[in-house]
CSV table of N, CA and C in Angstrom, one decimal:
chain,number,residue,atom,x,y,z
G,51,UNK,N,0.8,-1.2,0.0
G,51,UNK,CA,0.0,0.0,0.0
G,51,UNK,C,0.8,1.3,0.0
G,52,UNK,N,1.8,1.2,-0.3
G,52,UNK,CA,2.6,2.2,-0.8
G,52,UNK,C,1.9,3.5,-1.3
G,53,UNK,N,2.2,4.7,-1.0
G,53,UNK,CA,2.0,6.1,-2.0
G,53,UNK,C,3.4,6.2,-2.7
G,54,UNK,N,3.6,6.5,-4.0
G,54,UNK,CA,4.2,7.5,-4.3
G,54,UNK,C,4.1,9.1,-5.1
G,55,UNK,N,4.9,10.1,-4.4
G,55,UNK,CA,4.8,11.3,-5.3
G,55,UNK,C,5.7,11.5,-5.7
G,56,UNK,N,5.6,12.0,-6.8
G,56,UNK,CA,6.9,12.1,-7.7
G,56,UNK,C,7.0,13.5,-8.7
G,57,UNK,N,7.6,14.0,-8.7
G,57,UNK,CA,7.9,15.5,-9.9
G,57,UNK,C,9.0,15.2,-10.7
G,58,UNK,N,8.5,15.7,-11.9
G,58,UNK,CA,9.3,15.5,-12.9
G,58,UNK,C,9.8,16.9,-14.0
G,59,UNK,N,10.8,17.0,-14.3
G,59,UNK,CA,11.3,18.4,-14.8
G,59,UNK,C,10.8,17.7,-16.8
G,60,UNK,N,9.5,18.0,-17.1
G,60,UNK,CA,8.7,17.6,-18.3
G,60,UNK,C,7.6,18.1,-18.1
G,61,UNK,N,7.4,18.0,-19.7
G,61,UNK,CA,5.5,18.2,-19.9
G,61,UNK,C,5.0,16.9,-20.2
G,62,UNK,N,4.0,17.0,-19.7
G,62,UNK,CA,2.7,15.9,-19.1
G,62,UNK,C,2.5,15.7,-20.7
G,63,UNK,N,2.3,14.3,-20.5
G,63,UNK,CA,1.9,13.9,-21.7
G,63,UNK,C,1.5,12.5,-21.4
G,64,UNK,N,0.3,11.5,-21.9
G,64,UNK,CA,-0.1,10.3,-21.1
G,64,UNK,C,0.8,9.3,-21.5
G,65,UNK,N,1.6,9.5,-22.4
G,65,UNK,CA,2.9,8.4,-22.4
G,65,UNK,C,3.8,8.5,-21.3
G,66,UNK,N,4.2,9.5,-21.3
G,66,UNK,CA,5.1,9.9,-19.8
G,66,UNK,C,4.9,9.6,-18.7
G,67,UNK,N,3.4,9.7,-18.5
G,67,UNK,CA,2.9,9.4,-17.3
G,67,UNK,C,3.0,7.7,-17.0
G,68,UNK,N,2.2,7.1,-18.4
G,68,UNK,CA,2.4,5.9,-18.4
G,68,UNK,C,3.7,4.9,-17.9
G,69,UNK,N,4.6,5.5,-18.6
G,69,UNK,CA,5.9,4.8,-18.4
G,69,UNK,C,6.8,5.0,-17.2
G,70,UNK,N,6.4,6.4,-16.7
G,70,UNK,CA,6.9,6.5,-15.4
G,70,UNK,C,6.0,5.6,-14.4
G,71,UNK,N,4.9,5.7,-14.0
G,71,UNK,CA,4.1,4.6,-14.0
G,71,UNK,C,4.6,3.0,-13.5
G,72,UNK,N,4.5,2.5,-14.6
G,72,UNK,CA,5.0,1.5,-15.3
G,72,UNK,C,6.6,1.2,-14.6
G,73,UNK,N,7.3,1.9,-14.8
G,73,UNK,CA,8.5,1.7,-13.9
G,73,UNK,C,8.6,1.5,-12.3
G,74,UNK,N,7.7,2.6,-12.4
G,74,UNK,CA,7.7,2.2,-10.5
G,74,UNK,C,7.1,1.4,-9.8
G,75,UNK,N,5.5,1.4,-10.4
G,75,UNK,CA,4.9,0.0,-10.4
G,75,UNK,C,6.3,-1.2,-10.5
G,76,UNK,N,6.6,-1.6,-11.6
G,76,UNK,CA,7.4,-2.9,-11.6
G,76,UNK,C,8.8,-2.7,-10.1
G,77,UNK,N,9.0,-1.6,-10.0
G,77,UNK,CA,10.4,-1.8,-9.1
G,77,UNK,C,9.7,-1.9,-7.7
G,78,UNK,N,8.2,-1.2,-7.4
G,78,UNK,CA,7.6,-1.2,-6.4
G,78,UNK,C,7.2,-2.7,-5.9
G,79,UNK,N,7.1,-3.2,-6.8
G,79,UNK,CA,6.4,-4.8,-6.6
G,79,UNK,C,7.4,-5.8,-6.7
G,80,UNK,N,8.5,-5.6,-7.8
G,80,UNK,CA,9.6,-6.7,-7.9
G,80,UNK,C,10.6,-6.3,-7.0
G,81,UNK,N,11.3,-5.5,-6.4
G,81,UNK,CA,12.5,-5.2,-5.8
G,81,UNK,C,11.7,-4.9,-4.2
G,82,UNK,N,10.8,-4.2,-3.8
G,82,UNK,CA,10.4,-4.1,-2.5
G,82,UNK,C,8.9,-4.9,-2.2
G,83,UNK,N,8.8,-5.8,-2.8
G,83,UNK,CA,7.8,-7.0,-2.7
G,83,UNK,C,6.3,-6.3,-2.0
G,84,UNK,N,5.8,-5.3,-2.9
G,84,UNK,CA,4.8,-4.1,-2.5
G,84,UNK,C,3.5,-4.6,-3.6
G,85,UNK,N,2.2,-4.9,-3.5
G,85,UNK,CA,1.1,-5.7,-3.8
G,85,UNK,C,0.9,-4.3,-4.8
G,86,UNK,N,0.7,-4.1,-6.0
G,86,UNK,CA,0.8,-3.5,-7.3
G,86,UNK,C,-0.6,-2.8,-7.2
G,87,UNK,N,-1.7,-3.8,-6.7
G,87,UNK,CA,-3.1,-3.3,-6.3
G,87,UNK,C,-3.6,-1.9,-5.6
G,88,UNK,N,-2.5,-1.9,-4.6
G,88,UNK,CA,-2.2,-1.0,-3.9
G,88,UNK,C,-1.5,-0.1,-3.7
G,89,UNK,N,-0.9,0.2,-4.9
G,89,UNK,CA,0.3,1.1,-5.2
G,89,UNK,C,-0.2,2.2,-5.6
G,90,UNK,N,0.0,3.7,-5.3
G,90,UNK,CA,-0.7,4.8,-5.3
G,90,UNK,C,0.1,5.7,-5.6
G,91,UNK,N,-0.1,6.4,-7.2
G,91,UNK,CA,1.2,7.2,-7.8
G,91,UNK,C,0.5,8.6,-8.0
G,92,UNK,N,1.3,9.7,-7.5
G,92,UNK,CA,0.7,10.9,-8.1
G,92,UNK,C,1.8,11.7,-8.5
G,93,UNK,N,2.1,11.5,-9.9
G,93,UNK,CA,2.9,12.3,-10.7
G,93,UNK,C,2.5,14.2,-10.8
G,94,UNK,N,3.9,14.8,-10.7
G,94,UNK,CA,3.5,16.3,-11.1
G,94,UNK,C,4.2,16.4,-11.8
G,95,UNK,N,3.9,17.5,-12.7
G,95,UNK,CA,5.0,18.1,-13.8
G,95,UNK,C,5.5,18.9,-13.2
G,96,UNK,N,6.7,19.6,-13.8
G,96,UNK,CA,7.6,20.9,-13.1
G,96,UNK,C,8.2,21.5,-14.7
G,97,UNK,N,8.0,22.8,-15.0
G,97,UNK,CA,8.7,23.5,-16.2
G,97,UNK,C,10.1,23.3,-15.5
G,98,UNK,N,10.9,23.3,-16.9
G,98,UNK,CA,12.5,23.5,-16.1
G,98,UNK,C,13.0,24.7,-16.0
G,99,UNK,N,11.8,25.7,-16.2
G,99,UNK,CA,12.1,27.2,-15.9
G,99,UNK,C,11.6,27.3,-14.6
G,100,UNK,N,11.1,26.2,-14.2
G,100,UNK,CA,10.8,26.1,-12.3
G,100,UNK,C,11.2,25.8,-11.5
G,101,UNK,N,12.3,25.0,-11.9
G,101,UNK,CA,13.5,24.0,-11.3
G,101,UNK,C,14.2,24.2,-11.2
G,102,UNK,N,15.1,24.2,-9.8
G,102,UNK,CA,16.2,25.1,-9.9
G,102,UNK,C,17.2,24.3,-8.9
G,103,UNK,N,18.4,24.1,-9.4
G,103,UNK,CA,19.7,22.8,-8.7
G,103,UNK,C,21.1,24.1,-8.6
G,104,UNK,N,21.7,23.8,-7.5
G,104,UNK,CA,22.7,24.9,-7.2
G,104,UNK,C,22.6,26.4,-7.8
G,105,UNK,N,21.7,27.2,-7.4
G,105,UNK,CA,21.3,28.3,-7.9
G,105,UNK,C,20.6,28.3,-9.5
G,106,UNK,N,20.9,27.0,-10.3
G,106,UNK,CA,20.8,27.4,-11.9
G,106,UNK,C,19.5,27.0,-12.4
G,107,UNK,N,19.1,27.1,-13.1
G,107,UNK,CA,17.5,26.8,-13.6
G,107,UNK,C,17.9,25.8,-14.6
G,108,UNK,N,17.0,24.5,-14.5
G,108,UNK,CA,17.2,23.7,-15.3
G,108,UNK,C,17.6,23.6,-16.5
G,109,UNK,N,16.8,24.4,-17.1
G,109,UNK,CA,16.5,25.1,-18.4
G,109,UNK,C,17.6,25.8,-19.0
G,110,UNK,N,18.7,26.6,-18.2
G,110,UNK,CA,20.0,27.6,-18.4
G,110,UNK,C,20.5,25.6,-18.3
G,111,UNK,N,20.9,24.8,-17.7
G,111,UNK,CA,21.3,23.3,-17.7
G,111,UNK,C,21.3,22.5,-18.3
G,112,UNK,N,20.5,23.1,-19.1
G,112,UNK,CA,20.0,21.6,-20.2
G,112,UNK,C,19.8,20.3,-20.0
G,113,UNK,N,19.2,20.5,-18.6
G,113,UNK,CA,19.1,18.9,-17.8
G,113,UNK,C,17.8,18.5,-17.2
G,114,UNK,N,17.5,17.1,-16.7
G,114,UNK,CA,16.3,16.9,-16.6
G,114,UNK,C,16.8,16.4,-15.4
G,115,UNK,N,15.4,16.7,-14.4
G,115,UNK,CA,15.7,16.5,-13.0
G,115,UNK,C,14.3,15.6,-12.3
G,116,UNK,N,14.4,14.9,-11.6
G,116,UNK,CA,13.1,14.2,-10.9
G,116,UNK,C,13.5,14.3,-9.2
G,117,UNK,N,12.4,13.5,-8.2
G,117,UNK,CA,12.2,13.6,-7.0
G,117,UNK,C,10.9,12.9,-7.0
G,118,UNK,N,11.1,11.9,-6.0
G,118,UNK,CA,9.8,11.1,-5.5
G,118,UNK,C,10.2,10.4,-4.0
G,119,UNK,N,9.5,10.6,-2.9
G,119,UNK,CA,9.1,9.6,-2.2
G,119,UNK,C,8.2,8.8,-2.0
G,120,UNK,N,8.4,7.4,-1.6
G,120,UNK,CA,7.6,7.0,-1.4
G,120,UNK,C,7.6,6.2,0.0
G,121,UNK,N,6.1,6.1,0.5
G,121,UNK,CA,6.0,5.9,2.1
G,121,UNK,C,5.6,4.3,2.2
G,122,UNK,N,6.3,3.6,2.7
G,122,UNK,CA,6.5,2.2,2.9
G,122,UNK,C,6.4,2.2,4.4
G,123,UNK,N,5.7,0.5,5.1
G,123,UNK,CA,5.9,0.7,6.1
G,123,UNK,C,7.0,0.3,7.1
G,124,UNK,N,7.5,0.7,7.8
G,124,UNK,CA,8.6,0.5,8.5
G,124,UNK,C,8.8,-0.8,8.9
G,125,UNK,N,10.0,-1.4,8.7
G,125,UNK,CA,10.5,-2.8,8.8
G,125,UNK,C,10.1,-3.8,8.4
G,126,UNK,N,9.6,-3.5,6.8
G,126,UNK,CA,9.8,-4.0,5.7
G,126,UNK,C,10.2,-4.4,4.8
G,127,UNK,N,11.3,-3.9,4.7
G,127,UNK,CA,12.4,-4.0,3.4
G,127,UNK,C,13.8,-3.7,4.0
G,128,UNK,N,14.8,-4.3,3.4
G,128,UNK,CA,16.2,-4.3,4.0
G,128,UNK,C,16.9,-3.1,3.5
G,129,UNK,N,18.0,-2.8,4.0
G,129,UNK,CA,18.6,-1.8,3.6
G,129,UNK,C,19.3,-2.1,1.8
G,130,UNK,N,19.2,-3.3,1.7
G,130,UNK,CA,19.8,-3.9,0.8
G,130,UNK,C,18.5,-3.6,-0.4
G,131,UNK,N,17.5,-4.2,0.1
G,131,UNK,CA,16.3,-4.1,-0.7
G,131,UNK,C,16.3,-2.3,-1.3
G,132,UNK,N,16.3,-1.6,-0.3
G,132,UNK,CA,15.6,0.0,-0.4
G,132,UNK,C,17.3,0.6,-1.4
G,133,UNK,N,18.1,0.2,-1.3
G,133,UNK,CA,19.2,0.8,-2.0
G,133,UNK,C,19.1,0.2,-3.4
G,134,UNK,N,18.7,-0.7,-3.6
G,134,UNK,CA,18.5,-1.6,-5.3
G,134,UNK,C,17.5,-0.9,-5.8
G,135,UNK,N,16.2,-0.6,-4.9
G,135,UNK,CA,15.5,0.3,-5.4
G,135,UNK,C,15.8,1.3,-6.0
G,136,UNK,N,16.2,2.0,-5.0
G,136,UNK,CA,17.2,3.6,-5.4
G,136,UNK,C,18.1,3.4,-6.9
G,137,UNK,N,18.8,2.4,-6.8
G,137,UNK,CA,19.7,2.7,-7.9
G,137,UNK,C,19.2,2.5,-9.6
G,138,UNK,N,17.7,1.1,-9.1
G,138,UNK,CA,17.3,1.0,-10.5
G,138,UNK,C,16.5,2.0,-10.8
G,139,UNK,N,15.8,2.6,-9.9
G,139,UNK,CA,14.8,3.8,-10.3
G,139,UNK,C,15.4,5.2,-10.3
G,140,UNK,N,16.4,5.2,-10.3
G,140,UNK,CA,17.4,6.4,-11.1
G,140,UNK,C,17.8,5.8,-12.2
G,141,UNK,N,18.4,4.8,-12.5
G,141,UNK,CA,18.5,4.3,-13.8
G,141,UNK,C,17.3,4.1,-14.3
G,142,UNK,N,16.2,3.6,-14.4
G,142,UNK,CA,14.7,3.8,-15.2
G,142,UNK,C,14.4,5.3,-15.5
G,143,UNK,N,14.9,6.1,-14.8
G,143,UNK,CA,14.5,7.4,-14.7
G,143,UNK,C,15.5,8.2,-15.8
G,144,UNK,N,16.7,7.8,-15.9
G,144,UNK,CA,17.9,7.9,-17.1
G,144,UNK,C,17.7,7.7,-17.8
G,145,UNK,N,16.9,6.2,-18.2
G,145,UNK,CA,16.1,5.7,-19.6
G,145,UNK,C,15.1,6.7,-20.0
G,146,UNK,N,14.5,7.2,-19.2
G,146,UNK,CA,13.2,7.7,-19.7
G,146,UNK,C,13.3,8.8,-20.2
G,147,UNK,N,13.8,9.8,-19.1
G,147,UNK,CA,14.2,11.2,-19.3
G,147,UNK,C,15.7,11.6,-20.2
G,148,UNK,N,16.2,10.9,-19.9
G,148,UNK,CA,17.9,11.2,-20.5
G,148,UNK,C,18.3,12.7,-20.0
G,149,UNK,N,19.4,12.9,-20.0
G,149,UNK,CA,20.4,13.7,-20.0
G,149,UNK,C,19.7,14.1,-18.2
G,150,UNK,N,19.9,13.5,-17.2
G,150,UNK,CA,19.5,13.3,-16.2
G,150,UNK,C,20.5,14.1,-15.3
G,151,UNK,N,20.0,14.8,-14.5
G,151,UNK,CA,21.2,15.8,-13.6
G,151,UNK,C,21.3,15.0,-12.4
G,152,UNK,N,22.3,14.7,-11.6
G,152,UNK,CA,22.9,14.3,-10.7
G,152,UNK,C,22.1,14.0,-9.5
G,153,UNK,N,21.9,15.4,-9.5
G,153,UNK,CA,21.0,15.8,-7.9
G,153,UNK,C,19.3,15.6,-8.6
G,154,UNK,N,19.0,14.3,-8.7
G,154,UNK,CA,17.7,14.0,-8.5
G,154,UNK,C,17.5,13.1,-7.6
G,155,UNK,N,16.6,13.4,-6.6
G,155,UNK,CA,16.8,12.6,-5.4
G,155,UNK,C,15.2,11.4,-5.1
G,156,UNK,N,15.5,10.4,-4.5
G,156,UNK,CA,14.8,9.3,-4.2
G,156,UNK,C,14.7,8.9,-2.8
G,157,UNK,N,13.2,9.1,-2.2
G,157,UNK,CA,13.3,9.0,-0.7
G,157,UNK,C,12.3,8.0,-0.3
G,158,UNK,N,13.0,6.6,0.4
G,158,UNK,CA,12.5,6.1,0.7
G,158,UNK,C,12.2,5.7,2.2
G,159,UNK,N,10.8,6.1,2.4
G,159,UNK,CA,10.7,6.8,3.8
G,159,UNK,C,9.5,5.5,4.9
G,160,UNK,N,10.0,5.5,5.3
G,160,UNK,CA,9.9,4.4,6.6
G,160,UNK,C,8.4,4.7,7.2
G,161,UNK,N,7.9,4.5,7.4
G,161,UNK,CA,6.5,5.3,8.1
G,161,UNK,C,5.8,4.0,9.3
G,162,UNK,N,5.5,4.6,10.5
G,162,UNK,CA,5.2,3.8,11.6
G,162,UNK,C,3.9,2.9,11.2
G,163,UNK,N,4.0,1.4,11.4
G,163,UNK,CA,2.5,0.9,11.0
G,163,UNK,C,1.5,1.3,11.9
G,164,UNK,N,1.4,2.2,12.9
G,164,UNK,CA,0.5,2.7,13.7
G,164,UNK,C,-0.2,3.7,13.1
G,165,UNK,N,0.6,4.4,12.2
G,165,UNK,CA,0.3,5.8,12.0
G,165,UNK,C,0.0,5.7,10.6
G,166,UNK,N,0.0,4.7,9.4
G,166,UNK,CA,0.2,4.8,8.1
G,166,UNK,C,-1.0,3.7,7.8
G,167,UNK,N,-1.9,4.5,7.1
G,167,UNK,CA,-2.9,3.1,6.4
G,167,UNK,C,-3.7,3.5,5.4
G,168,UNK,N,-4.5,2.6,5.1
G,168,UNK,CA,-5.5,3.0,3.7
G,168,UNK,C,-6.9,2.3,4.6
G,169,UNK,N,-8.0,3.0,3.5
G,169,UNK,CA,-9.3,2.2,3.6
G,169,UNK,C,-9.8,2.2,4.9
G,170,UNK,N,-9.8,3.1,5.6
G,170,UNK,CA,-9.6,3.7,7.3
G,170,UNK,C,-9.3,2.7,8.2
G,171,UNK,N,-8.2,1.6,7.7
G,171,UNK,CA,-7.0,1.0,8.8
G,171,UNK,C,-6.2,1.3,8.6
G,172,UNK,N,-5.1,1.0,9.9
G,172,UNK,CA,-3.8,1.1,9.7
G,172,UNK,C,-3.2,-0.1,9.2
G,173,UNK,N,-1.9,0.1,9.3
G,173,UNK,CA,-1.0,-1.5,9.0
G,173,UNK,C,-1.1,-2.4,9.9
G,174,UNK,N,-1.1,-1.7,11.2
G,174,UNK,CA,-0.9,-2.4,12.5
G,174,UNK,C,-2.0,-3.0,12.5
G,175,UNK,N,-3.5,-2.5,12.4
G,175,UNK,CA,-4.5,-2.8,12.4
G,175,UNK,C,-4.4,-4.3,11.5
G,176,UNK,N,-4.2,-4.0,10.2
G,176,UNK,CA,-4.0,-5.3,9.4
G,176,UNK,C,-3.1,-6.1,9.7
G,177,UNK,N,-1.8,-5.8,10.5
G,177,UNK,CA,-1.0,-7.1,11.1
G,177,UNK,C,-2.0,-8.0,11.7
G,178,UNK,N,-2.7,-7.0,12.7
G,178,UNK,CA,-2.8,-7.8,14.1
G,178,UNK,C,-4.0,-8.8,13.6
G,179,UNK,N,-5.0,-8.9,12.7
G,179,UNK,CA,-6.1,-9.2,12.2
G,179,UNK,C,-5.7,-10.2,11.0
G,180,UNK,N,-4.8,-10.2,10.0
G,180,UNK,CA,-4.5,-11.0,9.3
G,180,UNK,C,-4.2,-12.6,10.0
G,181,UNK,N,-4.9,-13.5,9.0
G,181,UNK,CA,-4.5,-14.7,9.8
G,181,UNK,C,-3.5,-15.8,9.0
């Protein structure tokens, strides 16, 4: 039951969306073993005249930039797991966008199963109940 949000230095277009999509879906479910059903993406666009990395505007850069976290619940995935993630979804993200600047960053953020849920339960709620 994952969220992710994610911004992208692009214009919206439903292929883009798709395949960004599509990437994280697959890394979301194959690398951090996250139920696909339940995977919840909300992409934004960003002009690269809006973007701005060490004082410079993307746009003066000629570079494309992204940022997404996504909220997982805590002591779920290994540190091993959450770094594979990281590195293929900056590489998926290099396929997609190309000419990819450095400082795009990927946060994968731990969230208490007390405090984190869908469908008005929590996780904890669904531990304790699952049989």
């Amino acid at each position: 039951m994952p969220i992710l949000n994610v911004k992208v230095s692009a214009e919206k277009t439903p292929e883009l969306t798709g395949q960004i999509a599509e990437l994280l879906l697959d890394l979301t479910t194959r690398i951090l073993k996250k139920k696909r059903e339940v995977t919840a993406i909300a992409i934004d666009y960003v002009s690269h005249d809006s973007w701005v990395v060490g004082g410079h505007l993307l746009s003066e850069q000629k570079k494309n930039s992204f940022y997404f976290d996504i909220k997982i619940t805590d002591e779920t995935n290994t540190k091993d797991e959450k770094a594979q993630y990281i590195r293929e979804a900056f590489a998926g993200f290099e396929r997609i966008l190309g000419n990819l600047h450095e400082e795009s960053y990927i946060y994968v953020q731990d969230v208490r199963a007390a405090s984190y849920g869908y469908g008005g339960y929590t996780q904890e709620y669904r531990y304790q109940h699952s049989s």
